[in-house]
Coordinates of C-alpha atoms and ligand atoms in Angstrom, one line a residue:
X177 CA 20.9 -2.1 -2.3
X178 CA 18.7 -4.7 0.1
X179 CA 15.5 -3.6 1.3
X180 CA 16.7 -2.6 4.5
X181 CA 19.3 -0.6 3.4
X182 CA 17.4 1.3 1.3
X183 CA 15.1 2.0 4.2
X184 CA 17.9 3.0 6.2
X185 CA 19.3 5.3 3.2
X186 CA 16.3 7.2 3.4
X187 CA 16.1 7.9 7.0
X188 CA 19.5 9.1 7.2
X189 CA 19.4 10.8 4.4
X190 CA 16.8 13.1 6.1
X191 CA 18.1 12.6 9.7
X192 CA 21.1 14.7 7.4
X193 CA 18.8 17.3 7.6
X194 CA 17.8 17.8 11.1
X195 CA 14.8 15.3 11.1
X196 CA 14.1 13.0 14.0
X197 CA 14.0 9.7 13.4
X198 CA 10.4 8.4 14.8
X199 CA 8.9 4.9 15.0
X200 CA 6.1 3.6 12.8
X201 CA 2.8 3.4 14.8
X202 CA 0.8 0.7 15.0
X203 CA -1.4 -0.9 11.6
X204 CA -4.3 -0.6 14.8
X205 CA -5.2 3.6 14.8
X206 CA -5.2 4.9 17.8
X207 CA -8.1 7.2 19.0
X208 CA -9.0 7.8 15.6
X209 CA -12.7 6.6 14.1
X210 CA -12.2 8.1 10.9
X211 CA -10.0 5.2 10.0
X212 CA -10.2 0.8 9.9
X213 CA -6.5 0.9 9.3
X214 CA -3.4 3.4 9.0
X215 CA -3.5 4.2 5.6
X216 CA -0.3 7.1 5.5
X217 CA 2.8 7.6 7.7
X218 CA 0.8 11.2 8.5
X219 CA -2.0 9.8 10.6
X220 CA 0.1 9.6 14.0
X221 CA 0.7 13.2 13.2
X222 CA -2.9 14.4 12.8
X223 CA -3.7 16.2 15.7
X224 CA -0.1 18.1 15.0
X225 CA -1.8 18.9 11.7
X226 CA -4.8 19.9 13.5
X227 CA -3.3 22.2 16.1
X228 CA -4.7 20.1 18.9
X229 CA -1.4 18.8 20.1
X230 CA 2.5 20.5 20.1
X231 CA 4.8 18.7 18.4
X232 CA 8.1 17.7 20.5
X233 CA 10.3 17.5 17.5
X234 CA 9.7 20.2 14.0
X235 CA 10.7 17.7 11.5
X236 CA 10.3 13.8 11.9
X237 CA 11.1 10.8 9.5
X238 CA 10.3 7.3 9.2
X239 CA 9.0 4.1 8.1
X240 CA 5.8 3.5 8.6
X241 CA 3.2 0.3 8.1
X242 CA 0.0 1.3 6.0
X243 CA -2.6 -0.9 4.9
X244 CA -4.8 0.1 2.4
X245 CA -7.8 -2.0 1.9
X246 CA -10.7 -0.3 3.1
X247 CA -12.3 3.2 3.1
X248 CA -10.6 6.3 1.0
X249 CA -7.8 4.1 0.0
X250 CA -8.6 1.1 -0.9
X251 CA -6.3 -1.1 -3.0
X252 CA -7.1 -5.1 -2.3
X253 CA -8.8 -5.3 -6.0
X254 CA -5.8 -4.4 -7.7
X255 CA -3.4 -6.8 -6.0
X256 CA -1.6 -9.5 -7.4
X257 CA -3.1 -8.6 -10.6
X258 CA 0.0 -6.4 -11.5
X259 CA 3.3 -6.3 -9.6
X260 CA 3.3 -3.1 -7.5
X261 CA -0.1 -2.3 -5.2
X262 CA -0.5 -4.1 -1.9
X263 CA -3.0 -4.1 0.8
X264 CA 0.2 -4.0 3.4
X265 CA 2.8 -1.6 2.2
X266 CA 5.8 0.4 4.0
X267 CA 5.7 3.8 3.5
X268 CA 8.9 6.0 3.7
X269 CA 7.8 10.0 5.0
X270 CA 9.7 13.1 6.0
X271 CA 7.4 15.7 7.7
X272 CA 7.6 19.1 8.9
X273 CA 4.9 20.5 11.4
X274 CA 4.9 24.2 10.6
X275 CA 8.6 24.5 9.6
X276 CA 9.8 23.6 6.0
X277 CA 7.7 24.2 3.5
X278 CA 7.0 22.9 0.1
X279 CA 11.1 24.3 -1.7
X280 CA 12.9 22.4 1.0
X281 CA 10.4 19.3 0.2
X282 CA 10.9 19.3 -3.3
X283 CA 14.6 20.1 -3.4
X284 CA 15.5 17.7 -0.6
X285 CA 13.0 14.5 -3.1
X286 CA 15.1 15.4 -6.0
X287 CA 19.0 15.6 -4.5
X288 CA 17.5 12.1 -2.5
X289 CA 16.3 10.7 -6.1
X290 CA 19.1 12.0 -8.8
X291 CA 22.0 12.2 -6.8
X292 CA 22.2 9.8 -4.0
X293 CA 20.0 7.3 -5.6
X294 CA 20.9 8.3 -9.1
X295 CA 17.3 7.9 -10.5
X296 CA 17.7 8.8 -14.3
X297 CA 16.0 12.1 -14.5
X298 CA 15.1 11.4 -18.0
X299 CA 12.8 8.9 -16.5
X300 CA 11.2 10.8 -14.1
X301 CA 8.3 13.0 -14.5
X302 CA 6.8 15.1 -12.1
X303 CA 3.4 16.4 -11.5
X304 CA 1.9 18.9 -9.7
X305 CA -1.7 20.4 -8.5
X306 CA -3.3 22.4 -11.3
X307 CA -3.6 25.8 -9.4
X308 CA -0.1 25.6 -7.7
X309 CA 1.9 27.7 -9.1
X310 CA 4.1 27.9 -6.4
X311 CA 5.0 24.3 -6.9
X312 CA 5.7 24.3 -10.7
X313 CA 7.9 27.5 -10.3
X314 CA 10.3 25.9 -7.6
X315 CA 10.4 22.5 -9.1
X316 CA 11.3 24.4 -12.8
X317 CA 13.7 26.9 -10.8
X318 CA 14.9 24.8 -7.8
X319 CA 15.6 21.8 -9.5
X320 CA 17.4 20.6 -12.9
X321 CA 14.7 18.9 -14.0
X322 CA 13.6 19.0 -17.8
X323 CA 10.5 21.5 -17.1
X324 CA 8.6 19.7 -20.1
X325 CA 8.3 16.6 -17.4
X326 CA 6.6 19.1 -14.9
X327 CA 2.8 18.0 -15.8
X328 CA -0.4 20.0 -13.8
X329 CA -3.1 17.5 -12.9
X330 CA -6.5 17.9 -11.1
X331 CA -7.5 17.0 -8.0
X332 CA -8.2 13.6 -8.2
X333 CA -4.2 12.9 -8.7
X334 CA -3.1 16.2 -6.9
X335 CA -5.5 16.8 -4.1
X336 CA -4.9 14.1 -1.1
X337 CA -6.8 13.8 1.6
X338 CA -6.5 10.8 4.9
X339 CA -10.0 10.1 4.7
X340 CA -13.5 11.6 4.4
X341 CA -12.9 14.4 6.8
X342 CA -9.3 15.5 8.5
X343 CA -6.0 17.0 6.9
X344 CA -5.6 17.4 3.2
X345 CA -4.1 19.7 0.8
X346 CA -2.3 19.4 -2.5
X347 CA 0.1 17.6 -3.9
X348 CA 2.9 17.2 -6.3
X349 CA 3.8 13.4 -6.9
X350 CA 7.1 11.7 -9.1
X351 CA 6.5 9.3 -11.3
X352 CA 9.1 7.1 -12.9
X353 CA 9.0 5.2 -16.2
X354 CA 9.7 1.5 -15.6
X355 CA 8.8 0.4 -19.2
X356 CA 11.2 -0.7 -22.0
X357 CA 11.0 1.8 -24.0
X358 CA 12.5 5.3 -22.8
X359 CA 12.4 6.9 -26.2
X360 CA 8.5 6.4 -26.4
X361 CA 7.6 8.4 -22.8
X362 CA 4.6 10.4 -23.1
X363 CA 3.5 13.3 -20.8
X364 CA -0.3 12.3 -21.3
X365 CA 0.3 8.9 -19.9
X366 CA 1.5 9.5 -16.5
X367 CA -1.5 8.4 -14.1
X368 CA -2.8 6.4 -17.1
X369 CA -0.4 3.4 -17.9
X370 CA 1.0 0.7 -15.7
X371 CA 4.7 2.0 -17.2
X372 CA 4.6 5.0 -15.1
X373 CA 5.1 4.4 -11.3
X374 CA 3.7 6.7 -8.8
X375 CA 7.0 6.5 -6.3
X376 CA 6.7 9.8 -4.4
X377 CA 4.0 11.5 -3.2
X378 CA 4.5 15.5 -1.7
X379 CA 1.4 17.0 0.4
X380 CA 1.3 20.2 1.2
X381 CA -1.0 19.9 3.9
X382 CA -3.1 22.9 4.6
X383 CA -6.4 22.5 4.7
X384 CA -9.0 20.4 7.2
X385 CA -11.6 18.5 5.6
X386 CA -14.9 19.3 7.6
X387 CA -18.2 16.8 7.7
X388 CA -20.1 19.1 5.5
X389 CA -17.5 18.7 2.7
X390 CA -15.8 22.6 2.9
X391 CA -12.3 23.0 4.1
X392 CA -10.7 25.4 6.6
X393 CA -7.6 26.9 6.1
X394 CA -5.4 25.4 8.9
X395 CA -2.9 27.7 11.2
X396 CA 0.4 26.4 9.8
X397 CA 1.2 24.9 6.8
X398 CA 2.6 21.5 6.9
X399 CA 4.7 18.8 4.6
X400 CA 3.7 15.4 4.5
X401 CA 5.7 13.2 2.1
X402 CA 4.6 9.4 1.2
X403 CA 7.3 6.7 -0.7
X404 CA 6.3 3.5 -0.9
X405 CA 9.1 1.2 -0.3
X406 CA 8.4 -1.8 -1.9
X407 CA 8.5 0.6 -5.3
X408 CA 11.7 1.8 -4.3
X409 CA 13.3 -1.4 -4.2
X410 CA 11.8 -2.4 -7.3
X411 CA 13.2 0.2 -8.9
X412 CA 16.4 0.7 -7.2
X413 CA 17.3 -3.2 -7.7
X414 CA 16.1 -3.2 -11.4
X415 CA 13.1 -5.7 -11.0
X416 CA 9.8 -5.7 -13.2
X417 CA 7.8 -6.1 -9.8
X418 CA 7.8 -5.9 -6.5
X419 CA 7.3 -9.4 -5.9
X420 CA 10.9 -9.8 -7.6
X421 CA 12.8 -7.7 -4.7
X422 CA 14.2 -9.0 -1.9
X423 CA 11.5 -8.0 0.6
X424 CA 9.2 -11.1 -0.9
X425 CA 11.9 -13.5 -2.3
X426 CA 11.9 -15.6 1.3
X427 CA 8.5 -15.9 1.5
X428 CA 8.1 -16.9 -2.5
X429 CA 10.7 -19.5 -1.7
X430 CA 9.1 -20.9 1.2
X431 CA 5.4 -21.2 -0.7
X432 CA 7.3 -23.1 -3.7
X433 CA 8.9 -25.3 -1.1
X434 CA 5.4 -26.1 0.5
X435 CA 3.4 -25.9 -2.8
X436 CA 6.0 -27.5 -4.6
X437 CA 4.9 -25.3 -7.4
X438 CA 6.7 -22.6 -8.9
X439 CA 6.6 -18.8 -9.1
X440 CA 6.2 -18.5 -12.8
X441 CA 3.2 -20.8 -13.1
X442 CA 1.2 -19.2 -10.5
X443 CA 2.0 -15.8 -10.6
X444 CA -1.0 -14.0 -9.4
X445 CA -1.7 -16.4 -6.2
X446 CA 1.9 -16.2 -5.6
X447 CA 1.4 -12.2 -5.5
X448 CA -1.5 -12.4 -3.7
X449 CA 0.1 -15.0 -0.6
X450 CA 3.1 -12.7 -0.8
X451 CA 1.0 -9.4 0.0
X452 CA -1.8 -11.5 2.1
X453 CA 0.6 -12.5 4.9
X454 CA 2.2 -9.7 5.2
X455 CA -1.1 -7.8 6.0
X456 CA -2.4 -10.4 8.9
X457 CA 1.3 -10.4 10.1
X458 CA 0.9 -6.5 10.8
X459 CA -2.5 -6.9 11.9
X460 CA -2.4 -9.4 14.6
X461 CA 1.2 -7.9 15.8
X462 CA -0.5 -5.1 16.5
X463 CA -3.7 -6.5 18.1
X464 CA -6.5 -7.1 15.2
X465 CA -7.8 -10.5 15.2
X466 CA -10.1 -12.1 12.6
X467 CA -13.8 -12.0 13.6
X468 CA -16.7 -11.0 12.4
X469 CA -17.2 -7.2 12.2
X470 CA -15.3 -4.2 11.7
X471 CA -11.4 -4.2 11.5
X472 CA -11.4 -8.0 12.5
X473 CA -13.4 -9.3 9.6
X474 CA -11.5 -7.1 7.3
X475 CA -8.5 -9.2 8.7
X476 CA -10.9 -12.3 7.9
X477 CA -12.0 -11.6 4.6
X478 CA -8.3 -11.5 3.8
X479 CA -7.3 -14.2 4.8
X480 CA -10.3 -16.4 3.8
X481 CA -9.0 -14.7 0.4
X482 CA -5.7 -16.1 0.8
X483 CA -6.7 -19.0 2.1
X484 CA -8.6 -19.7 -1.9
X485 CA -5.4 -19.0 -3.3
X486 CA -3.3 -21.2 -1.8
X487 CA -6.0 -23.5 -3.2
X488 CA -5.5 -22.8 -6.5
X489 CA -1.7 -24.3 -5.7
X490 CA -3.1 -27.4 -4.7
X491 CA -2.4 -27.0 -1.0
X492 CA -5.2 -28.3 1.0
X493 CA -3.3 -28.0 4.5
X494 CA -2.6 -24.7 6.3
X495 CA -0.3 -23.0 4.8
X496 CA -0.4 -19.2 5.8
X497 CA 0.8 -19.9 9.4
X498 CA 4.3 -21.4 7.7
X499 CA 5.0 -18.0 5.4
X500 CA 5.4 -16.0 8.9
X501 CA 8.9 -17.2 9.3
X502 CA 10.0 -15.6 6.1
X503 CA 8.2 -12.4 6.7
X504 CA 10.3 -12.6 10.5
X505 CA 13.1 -13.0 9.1
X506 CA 13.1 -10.5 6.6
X507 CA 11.6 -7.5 8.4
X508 CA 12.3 -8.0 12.0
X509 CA 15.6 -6.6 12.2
X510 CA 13.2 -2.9 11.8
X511 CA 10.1 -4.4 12.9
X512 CA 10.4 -6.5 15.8
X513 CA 7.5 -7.1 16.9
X514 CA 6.5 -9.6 14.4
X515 CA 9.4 -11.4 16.1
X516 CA 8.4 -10.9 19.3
X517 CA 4.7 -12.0 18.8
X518 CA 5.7 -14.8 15.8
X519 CA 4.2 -17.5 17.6
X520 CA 0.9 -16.1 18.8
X521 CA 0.6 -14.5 14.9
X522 CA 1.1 -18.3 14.0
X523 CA -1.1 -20.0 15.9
X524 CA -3.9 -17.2 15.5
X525 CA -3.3 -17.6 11.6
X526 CA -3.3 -21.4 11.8
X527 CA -6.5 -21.3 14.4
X528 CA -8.6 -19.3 11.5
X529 CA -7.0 -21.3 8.9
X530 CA -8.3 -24.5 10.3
X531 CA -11.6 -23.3 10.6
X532 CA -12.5 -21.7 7.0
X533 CA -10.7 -24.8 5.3
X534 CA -13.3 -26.9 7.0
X535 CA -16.1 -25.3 4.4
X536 CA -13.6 -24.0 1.6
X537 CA -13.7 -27.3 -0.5
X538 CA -17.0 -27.8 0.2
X539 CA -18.2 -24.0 -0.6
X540 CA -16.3 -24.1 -4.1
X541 CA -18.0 -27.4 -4.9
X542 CA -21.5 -25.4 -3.9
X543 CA -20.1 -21.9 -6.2
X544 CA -19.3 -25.0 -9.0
X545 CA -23.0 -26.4 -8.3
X546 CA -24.4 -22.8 -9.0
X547 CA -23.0 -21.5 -11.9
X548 CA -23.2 -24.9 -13.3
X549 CA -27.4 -24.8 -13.1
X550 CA -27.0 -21.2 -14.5
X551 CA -26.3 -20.6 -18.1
X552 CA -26.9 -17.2 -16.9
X553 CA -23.6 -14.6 -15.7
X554 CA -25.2 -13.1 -13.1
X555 CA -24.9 -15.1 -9.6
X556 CA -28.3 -14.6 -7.8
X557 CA -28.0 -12.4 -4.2
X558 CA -29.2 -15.4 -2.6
X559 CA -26.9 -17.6 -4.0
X560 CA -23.9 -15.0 -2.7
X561 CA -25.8 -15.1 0.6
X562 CA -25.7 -18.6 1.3
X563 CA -21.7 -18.8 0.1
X564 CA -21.7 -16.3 2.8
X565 CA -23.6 -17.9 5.7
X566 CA -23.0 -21.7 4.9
X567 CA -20.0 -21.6 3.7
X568 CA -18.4 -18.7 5.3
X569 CA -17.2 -17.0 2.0
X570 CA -17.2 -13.2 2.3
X571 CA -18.7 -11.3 -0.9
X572 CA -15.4 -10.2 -1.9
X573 CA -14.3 -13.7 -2.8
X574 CA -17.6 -15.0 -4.4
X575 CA -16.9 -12.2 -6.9
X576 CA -13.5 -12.6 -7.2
X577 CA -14.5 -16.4 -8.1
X578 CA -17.5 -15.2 -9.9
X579 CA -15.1 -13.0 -12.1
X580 CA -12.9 -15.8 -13.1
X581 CA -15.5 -17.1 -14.7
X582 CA -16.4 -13.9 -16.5
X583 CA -19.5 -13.7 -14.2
X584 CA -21.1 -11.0 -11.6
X585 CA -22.8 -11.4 -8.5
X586 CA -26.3 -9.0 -8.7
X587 CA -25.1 -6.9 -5.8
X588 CA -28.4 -4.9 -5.5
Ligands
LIG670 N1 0.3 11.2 2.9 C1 0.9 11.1 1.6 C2 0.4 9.9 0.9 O1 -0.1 9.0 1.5 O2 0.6 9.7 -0.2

């Protein structure tokens, strides 16, 4: 199955039962200061959660575009360095405000995973808060599953909460086993090894999360579900990494053709462009432009990122501004708004491109200068500071340079 229809599978599978299909909102929250970014498809719905507002429709489903890279969830470190977290992501979510509860939820993951999807069950493992019983008892008696793959976990896998304050609750996630080796699974090493893939994440929202850190018990309980897509697909099309499904393949094939490099050489910057691109592509769709504070030099520090790893391809020209045609063309049919606003994304891209490649040679020959006088590996504050105000290089890519070279920037 394509990306798209596996998408589409997902929605319809729920629209099957009774859930309104709803659009994604916007990367850009709206009226919410708690967040840079939307980080879950339940945001939109949080003053549903929160009793402040009636919702118009029970149960809702979509697709919705997250971005995780600052705040509670926070994911730019990990990517590119392994094949299946992204600062941009897609996430697939059923909900029911005050309806459904957590059977329905669990039953409904499970017929979607083993019998429409035909996930083999003895590769998925499920786990669930440490005080619910309620969960464990439906997912051993409402389900087939092997109840020695039900694992209790605490709440720093089963707990989830939006952000410092707001709607939370626990949670009960499946993990599948993407490694080669079935017959050496382990209970004890789901959460803890890169084999076992977080794909499905079930909140039982029912708690808000106050300033002063205690929780009130909220008038309904809710179900929030999160799938990330681009796991799916991995999975679904039999693919070691996300950056082998069809959802990156365009774009991979458009930076080799620029780059005249290959994939295999360059993995990590290929992962990185590949994920990069599609983040400012969401961003400046929906109205976040590089500058220099808040959500806009979040934007910026990204791309500057970006920007260093096209470098280490050997392309000195713009090149970001060229990969939005193969995000367009691979996404637009759902969201088309990147269509719609391609050339203004472009020329924004380009525009900030231009400018940071003006001082990115001459910055790395500055970061070469300084760790060159150095025997030492610790780069001074003051050296970080002038990468930063000379040379325009945020502090997240002086220590991403700095750990290349098995170094540290002296933070403090
Ligand atoms: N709100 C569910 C999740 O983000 O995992």
């Amino acid at each position: 199955m394509k990306s798209s229809e596996i998408r589409e599978s997902f929605i319809a599978f729920f629209e099957s039962k009774a859930h309104k299909r709803v659009k994604s909102a916007p990367v850009l929250p709206i009226g919410d200061k708690s967040l840079l970014f939307t980080n879950a498809g339940m945001n939109q719905f949080k003053s549903i959660f929160l009793n402040t507002e009636q919702p118009k429709d029970l149960r809702v489903v979509n697709s919705q575009k997250c971005i995780r890279v600052s705040g509670k969830h926070n994911d730019l470190e990990e990517v590119g360095r392994d094949g299946f977290h992204h600062t941009f992501f897609e996430m697939l979510g059923n909900w029911s405000f005050g309806d459904y509860y957590k059977k329905e939820a669990i039953q409904w993951s499970w017929e979607l995973f083993t019998e429409v999807w035909k996930l083999d069950k003895h590769k998925l493992w499920v786990t669930v808060f440490e005080e619910d019983d309620e969960a464990y008892e439906i997912w051993k008696e409402c389900t087939d599953i092997d109840p020695s793959r039900i694992i209790r976990s605490g709440a720093k896998d089963n707990f989830w909460e939006m952000a410092e304050t707001g709607p939370c609750g626990p949670c009960s996630e499946i993990h599948y086993y993407v490694g080669d080796n079935p017959s050496n699974q382990n209970a004890n090493m789901v959460n803890h090894s890169s084999e076992y893939w977080e794909l499905w994440n079930l909140v039982f929202i029912q708690y808000n999360r106050l300033k002063d850190g205690s929780m009130e018990e909220l008038p309904k309980k809710h179900v929030d579900t999160g799938a990330g897509l681009e796991r799916l697909c991995s999975v679904l099309q039999q693919k070691n990494s996300n950056y082998q499904t069809d959802l990156f393949s365009e774009i991979i094939s458009e930076i080799e053709s620029i780059s005249q490099t290959s994939y295999n050489d360059h993995e990590v910057s290929y992962n990185v462009l590949c994920d990069h691109i599609r983040m400012l592509t969401f961003s400046i769709a929906d109205g976040i432009i590089p500058s220099n504070d808040g959500r806009g030099y979040v934007v910026r520090r990204v791309l500057r990122r970006a920007s260093k790893f096209a470098m280490n391809l050997g392309v000195k020209d713009p090149i970001l501004y060229q990969l939005v045609q193969a995000l367009v063309t691979v996404m637009s049919s759902h969201y088309p708004e990147i269509k719609e606003k391609q050339q203004y994304i472009e020329q924004t891209i380009l525009n900030e491109e231009k400018s940071f490649l003006r001082t990115l040679e001459k910055g790395v020959l500055q970061f070469e200068k300084i760790i060159s006088e150095s025997n030492k590996t610790i780069i001074d504050g003051i050296d970080a500071f002038k990468l930063y105000d000379t040379y325009g290089f945020p502090l997240d890519l002086t220590q991403l340079m700095a750990e290349e070279r098995q170094m540290k920037v002296d933070i403090d």
